[in-house]
mmCIF file of C-alpha atoms and ligand atoms in Angstrom:
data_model
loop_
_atom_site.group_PDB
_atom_site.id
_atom_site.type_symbol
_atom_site.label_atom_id
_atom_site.label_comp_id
_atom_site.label_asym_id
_atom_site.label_seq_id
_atom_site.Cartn_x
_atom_site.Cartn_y
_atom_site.Cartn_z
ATOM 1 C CA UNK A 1 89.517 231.244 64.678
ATOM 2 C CA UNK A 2 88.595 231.765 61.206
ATOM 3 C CA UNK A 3 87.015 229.389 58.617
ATOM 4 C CA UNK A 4 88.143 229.316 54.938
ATOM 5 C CA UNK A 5 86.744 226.982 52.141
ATOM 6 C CA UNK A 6 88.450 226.737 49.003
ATOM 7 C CA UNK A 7 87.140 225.244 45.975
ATOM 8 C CA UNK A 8 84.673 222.588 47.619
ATOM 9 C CA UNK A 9 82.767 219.899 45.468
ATOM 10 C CA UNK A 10 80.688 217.517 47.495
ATOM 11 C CA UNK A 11 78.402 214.894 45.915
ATOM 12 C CA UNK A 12 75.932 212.155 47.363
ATOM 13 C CA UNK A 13 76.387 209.703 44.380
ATOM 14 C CA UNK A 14 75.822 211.289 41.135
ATOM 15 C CA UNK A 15 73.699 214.258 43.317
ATOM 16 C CA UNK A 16 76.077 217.737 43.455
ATOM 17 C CA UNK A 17 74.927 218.934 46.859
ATOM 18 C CA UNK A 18 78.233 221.593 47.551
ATOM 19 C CA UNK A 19 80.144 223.505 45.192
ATOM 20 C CA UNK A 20 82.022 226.147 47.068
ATOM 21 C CA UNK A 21 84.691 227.670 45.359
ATOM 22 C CA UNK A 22 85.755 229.756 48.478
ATOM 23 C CA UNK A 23 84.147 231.352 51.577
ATOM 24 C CA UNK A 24 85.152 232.419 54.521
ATOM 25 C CA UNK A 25 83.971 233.017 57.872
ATOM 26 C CA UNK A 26 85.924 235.644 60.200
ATOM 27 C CA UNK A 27 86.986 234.809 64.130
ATOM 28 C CA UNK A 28 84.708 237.000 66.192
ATOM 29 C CA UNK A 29 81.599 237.334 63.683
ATOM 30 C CA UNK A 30 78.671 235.642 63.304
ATOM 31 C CA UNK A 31 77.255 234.117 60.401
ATOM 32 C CA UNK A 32 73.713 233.254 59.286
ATOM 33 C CA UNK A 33 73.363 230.502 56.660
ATOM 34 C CA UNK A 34 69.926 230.826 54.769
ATOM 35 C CA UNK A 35 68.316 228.540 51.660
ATOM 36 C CA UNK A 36 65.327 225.730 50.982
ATOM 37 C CA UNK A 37 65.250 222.889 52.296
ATOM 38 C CA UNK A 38 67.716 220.498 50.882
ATOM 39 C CA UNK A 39 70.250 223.359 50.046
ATOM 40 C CA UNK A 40 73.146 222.233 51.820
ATOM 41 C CA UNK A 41 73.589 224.057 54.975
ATOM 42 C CA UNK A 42 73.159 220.500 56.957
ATOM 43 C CA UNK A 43 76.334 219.167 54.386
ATOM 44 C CA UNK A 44 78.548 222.150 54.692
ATOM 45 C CA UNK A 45 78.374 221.903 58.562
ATOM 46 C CA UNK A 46 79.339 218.771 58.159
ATOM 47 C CA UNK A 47 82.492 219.121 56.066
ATOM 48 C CA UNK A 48 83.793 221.855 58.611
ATOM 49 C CA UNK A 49 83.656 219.253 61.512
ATOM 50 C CA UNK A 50 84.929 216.613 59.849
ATOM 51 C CA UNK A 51 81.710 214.352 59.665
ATOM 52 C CA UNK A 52 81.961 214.042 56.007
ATOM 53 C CA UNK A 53 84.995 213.602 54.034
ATOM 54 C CA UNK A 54 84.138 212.485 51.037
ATOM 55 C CA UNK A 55 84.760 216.101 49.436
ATOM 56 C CA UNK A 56 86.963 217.443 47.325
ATOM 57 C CA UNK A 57 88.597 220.964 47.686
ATOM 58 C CA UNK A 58 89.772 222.105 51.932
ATOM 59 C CA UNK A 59 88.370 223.397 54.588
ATOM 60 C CA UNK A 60 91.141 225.195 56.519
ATOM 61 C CA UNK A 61 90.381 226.316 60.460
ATOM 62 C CA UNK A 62 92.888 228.680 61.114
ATOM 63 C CA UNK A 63 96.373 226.918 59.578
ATOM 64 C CA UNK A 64 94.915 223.646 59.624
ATOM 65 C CA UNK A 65 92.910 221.923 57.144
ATOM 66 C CA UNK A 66 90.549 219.473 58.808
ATOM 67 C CA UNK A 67 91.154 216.566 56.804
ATOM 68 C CA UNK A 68 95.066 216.655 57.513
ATOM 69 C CA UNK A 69 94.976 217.614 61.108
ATOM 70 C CA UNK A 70 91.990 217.018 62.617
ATOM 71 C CA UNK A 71 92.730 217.691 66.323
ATOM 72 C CA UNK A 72 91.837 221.556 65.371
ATOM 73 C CA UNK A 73 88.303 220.246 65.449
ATOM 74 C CA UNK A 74 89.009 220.118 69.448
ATOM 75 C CA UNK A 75 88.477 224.283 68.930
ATOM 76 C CA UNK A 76 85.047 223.807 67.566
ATOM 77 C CA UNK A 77 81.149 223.110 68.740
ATOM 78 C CA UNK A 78 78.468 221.312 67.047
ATOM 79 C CA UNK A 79 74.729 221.084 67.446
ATOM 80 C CA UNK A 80 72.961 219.299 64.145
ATOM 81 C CA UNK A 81 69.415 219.321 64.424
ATOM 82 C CA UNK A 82 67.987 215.801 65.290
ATOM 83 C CA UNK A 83 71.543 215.121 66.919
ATOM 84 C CA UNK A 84 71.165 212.472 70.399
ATOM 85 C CA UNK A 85 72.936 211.500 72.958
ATOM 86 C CA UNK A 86 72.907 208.242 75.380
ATOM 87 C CA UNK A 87 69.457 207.930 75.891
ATOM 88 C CA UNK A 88 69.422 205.088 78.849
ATOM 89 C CA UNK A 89 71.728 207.423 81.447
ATOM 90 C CA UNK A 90 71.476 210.641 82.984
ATOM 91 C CA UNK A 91 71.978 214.191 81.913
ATOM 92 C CA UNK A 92 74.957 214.172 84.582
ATOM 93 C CA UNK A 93 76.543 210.833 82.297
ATOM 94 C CA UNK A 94 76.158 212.398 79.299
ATOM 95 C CA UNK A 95 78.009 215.320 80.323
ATOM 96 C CA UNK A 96 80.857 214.010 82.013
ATOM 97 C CA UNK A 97 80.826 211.322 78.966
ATOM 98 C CA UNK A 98 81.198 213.986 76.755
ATOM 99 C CA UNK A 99 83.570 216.275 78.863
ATOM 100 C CA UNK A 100 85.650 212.977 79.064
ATOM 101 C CA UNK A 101 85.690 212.517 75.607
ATOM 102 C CA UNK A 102 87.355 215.934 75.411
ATOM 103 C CA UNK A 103 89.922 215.245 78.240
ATOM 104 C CA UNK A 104 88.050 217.949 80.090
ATOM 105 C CA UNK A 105 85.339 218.475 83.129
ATOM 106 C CA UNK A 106 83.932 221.318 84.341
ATOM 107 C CA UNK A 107 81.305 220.237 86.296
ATOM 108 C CA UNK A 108 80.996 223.817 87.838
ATOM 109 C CA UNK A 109 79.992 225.472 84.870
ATOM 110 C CA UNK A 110 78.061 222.425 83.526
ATOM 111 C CA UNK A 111 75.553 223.176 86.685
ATOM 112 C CA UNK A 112 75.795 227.218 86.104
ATOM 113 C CA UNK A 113 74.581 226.261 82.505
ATOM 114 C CA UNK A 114 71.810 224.185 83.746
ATOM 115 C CA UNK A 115 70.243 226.221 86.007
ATOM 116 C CA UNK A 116 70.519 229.405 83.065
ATOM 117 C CA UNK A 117 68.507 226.387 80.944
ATOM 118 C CA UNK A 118 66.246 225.347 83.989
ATOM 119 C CA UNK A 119 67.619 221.837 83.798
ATOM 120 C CA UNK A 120 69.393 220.888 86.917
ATOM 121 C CA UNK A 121 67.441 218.766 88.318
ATOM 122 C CA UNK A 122 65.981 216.688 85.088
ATOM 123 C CA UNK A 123 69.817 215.984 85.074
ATOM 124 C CA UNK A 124 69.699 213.296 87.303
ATOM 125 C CA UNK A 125 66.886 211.741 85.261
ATOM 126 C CA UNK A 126 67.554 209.480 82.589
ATOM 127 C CA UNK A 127 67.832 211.304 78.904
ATOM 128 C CA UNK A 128 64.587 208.830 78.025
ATOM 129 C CA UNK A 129 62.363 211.003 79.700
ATOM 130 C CA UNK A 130 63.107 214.239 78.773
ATOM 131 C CA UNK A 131 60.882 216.106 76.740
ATOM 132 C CA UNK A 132 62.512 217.252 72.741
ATOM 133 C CA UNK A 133 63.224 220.800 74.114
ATOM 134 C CA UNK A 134 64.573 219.346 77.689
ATOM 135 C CA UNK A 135 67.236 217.036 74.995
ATOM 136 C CA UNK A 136 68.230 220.053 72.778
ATOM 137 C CA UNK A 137 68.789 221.760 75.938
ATOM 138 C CA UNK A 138 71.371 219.154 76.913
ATOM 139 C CA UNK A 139 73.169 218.894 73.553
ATOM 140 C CA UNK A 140 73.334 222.610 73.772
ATOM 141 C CA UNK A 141 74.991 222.926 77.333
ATOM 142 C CA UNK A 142 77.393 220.061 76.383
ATOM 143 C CA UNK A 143 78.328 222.001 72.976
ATOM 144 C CA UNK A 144 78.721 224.783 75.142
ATOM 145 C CA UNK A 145 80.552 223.757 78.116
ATOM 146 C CA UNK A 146 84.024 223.876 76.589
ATOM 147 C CA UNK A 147 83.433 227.186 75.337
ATOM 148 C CA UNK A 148 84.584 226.588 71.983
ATOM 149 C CA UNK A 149 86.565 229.137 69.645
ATOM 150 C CA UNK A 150 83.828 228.007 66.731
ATOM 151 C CA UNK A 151 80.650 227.509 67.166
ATOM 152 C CA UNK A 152 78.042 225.245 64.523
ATOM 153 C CA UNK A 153 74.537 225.508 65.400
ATOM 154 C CA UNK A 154 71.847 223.907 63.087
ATOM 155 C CA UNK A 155 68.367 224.901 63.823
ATOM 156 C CA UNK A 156 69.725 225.915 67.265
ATOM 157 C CA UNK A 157 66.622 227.273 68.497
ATOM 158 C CA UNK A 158 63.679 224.904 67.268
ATOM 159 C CA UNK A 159 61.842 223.224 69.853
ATOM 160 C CA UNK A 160 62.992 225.479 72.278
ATOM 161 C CA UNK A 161 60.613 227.559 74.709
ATOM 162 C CA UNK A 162 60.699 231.031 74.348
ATOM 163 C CA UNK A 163 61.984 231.805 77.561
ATOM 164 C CA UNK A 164 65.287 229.640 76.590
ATOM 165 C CA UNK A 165 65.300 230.918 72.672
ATOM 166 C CA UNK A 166 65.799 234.751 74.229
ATOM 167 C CA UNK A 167 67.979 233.564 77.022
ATOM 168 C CA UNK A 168 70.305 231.698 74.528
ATOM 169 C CA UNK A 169 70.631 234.601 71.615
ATOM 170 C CA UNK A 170 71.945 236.712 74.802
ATOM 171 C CA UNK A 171 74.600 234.204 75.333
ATOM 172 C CA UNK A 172 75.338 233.869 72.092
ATOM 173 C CA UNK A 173 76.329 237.826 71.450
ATOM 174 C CA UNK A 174 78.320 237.301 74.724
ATOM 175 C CA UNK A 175 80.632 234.888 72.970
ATOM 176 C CA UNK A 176 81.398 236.821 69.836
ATOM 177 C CA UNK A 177 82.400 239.844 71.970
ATOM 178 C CA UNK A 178 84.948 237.050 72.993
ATOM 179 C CA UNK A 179 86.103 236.646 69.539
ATOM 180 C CA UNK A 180 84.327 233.341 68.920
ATOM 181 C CA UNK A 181 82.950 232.710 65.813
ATOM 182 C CA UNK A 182 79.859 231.508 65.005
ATOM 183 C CA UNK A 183 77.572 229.671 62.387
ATOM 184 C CA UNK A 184 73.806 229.739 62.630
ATOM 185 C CA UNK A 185 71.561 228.091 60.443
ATOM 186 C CA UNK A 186 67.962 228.785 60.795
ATOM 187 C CA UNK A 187 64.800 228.910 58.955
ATOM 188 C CA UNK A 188 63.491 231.473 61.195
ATOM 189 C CA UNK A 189 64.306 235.111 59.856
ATOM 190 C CA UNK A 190 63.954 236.949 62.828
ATOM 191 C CA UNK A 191 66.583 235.252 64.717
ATOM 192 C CA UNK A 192 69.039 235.705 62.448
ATOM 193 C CA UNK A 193 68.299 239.316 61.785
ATOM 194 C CA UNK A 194 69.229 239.499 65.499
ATOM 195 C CA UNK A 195 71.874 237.884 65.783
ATOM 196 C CA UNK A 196 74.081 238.273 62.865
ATOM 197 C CA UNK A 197 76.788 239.888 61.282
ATOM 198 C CA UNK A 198 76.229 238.496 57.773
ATOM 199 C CA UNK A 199 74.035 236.175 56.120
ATOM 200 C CA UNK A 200 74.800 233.557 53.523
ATOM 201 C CA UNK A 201 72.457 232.563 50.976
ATOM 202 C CA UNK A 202 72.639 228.869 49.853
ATOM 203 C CA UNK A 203 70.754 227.471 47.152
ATOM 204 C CA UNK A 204 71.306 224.023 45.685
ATOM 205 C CA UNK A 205 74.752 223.980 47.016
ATOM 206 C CA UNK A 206 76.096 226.946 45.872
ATOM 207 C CA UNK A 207 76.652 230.127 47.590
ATOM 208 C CA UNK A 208 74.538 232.796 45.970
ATOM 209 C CA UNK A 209 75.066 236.065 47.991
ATOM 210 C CA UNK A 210 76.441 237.475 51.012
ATOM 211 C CA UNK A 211 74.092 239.967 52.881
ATOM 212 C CA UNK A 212 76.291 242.139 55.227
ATOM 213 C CA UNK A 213 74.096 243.037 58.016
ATOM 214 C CA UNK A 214 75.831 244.870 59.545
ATOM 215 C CA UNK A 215 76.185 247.813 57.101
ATOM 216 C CA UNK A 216 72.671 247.050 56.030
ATOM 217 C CA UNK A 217 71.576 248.364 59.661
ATOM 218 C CA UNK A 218 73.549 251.589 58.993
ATOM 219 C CA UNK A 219 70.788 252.923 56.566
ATOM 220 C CA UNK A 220 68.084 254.598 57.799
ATOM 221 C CA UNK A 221 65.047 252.387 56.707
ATOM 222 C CA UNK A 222 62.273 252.912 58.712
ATOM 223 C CA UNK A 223 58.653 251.566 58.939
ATOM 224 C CA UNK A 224 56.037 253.986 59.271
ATOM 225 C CA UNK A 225 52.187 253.548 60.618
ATOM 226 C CA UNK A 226 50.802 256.822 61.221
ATOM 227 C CA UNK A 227 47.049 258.388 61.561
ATOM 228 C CA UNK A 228 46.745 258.430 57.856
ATOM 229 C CA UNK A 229 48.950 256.164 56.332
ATOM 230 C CA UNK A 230 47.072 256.712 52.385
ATOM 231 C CA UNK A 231 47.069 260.707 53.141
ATOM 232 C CA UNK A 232 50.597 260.086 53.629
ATOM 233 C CA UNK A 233 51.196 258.016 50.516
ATOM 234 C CA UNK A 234 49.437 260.970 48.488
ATOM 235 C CA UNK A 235 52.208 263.462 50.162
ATOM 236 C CA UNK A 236 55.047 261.160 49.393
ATOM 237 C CA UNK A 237 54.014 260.639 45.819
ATOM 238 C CA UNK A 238 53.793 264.864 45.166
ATOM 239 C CA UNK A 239 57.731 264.604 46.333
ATOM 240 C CA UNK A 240 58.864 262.354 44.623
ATOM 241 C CA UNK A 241 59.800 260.381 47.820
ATOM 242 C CA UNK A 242 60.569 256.519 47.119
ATOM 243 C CA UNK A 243 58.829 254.680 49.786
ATOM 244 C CA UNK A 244 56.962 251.268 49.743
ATOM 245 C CA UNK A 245 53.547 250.660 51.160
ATOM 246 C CA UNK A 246 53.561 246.970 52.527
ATOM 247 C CA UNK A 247 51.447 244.195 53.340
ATOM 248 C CA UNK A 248 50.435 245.324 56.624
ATOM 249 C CA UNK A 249 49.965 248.999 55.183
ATOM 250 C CA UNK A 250 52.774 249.918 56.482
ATOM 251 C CA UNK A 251 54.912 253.239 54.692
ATOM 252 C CA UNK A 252 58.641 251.828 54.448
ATOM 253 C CA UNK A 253 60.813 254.996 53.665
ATOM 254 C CA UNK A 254 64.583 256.213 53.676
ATOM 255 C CA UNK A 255 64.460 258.705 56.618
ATOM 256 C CA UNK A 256 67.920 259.988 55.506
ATOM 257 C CA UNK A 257 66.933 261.179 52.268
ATOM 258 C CA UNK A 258 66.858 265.031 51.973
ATOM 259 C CA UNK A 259 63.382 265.703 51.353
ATOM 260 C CA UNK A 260 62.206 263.707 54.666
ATOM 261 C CA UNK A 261 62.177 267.150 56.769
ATOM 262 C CA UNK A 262 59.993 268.401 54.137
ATOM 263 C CA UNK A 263 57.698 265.815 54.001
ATOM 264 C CA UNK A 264 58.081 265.882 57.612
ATOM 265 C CA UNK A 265 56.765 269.159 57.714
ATOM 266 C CA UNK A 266 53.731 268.471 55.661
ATOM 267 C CA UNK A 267 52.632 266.073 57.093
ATOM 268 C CA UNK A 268 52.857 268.117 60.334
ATOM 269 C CA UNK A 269 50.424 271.154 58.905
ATOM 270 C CA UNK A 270 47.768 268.424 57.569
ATOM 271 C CA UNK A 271 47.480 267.111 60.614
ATOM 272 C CA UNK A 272 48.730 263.917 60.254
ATOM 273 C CA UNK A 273 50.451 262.062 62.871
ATOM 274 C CA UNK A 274 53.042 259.481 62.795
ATOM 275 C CA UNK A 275 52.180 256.667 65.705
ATOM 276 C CA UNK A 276 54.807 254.191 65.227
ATOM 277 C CA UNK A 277 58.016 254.290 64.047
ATOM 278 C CA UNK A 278 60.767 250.976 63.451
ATOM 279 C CA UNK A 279 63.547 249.905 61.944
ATOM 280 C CA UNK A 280 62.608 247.976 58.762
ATOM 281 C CA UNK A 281 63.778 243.924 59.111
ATOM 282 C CA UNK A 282 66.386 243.725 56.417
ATOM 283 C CA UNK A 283 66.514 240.073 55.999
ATOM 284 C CA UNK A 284 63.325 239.696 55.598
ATOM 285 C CA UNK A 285 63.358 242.393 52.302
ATOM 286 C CA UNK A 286 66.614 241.312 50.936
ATOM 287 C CA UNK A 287 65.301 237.047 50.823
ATOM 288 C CA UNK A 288 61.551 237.396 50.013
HETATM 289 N N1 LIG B 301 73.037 210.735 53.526
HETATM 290 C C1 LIG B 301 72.591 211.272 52.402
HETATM 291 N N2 LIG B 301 72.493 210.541 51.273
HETATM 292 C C2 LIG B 301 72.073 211.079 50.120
HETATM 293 N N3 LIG B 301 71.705 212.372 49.961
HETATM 294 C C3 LIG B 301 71.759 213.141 51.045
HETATM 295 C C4 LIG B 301 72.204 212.652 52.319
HETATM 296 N N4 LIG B 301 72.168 213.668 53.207
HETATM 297 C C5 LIG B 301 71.717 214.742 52.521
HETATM 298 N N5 LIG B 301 71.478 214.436 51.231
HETATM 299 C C6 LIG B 301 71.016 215.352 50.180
HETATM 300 O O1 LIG B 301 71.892 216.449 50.165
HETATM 301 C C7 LIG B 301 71.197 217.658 49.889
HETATM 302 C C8 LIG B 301 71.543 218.678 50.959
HETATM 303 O O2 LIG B 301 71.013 218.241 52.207
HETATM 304 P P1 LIG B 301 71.237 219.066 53.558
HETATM 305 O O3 LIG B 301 70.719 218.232 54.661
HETATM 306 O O4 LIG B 301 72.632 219.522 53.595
HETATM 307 O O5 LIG B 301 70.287 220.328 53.307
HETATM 308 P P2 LIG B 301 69.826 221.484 54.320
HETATM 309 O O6 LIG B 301 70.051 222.765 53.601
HETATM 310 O O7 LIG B 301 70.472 221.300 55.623
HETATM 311 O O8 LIG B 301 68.257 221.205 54.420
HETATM 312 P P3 LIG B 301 67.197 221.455 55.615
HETATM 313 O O9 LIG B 301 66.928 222.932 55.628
HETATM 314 O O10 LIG B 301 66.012 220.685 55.130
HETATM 315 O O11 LIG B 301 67.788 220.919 56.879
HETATM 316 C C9 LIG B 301 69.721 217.289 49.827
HETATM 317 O O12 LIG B 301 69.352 217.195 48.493
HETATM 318 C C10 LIG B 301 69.653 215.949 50.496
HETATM 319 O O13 LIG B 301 68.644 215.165 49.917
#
């Protein structure tokens, strides 16, 4: 299902935190949401499902706009970061509390899930007890468990071992391929470089570009650390070749430009060898 925002003002008091004039987010792709603390991502997550209303403007999932006809929100996930669940009962309660809620249980896959999260048996224990990563894990296999056509995920991954954070990007590209739709937001650039399709850039509430990913990873930017990386640099400069020299001392170049065989090749008869070779981040260039 897709997501479409039209002309969205929210404000805490006299405070403009949203001003969307109109976004969308596509059924089967998923979307990054990147800015400062205090941008906004928290708020617009909130409109979507529903949590706030005090906006002005719509929010439309699929047909439906949320405020009118809120069952649609039955089609959607959310994790916020710091959310919590009944503290004094089991995992097990909590799930089939929150199953219940939905008029659904599936018990099966709520134990397939936990053993994927290495949680089955703190299930029987009483939330109280669990660890902050052991908690996230259960709000995350309860947002999950109804496998949800949209997907809202604050922060999804902090607290979380490393084990579960690699574990739970691979289920996450599973579910696009499904045609769900997601919406990350995350301070950590790395994970959304992974995982998404596009990145939004918020900054005091409004939307101030859209990085498409996706084409971005057609180019072919590549990082360079080879035997001689200054020798190099000398080379590049007599061609003319743009490149970049980074913090690291790494040589970030355009392998698809026409001159790189050349260059290639002199490198090659001074002896210089090229040891590693990567795909540049593109997040990380396009934010800092
Ligand atoms: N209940 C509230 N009352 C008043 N102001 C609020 C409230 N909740 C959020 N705000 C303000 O709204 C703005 C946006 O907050 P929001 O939580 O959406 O940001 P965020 O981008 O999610 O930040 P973070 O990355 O720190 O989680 C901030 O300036 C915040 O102070």
């Amino acid at each position: 299902m897709e997501i479409r925002i039209e002309n969205l003002q929210m404000r805490y008091g006299v405070k403009e935190v949203l001003s969307i004039e109109h976004l969308r987010f596509e059924q089967g792709k998923t979307y990054g949401l990147v800015g400062h603390n205090g941008a906004g991502k928290t708020t617009l997550f909130k409109s979507i499902t529903n949590i706030i209303a005090t906006y002005s403007g719509d929010i439309f999932i699929g047909d439906a706009n949320v405020k009118e006809d809120n069952k649609v929100l039955l089609n959607v996930g959310i994790v916020l970061d710091g959310m919590s669940v009944y503290q004094d009962h089991t995992g097990w309660f909590n799930i089939l509390y929150f199953s219940g809620l939905r008029g659904e249980h599936h018990e099966e896959e709520a134990r397939r899930l936990a053993v994927e999260l290495d949680l089955l048996e703190a299930l029987e224990e009483k939330v109280s007890n669990y660890s902050y990563g052991m908690q996230k894990k259960l709000i995350l296999l309860i947002a999950l468990l109804h496998n949800p056509k949209i997907l809202i995920l604050d922060e999804p991954f902090r607290g979380l071992d490393l084990k579960t954070v690699a574990w739970f990007k691979e289920y996450l590209k599973a579910l696009t391929k499904n045609g769900q739709t997601l919406l990350i937001s995350s301070h950590v650039q790395n994970d959304l470089e992974t995982l998404c399709d596009e990145v939004v850039v918020i900054d005091k509430g409004r939307i101030l570009e859209s990085i498409d990913l996706v084409e971005e990873r057609k180019t072919a930017v590549r990082l360079l650390l080879t035997s001689d990386n200054h020798g190099v640099a000398t080379i590049l400069k007599e061609y003319n070749f743009p490149f970049q020299m980074n913090k690291e001392g790494l040589i970030k170049l355009d392998t698809a430009n026409p001159l790189w065989m050349e260059v290639y090749h002199q490198l090659y008869s001074q002896e210089i060898m090229i040891t590693e070779m990567s795909k540049a981040p593109v997040l990380a260039d396009k934010l800092n």
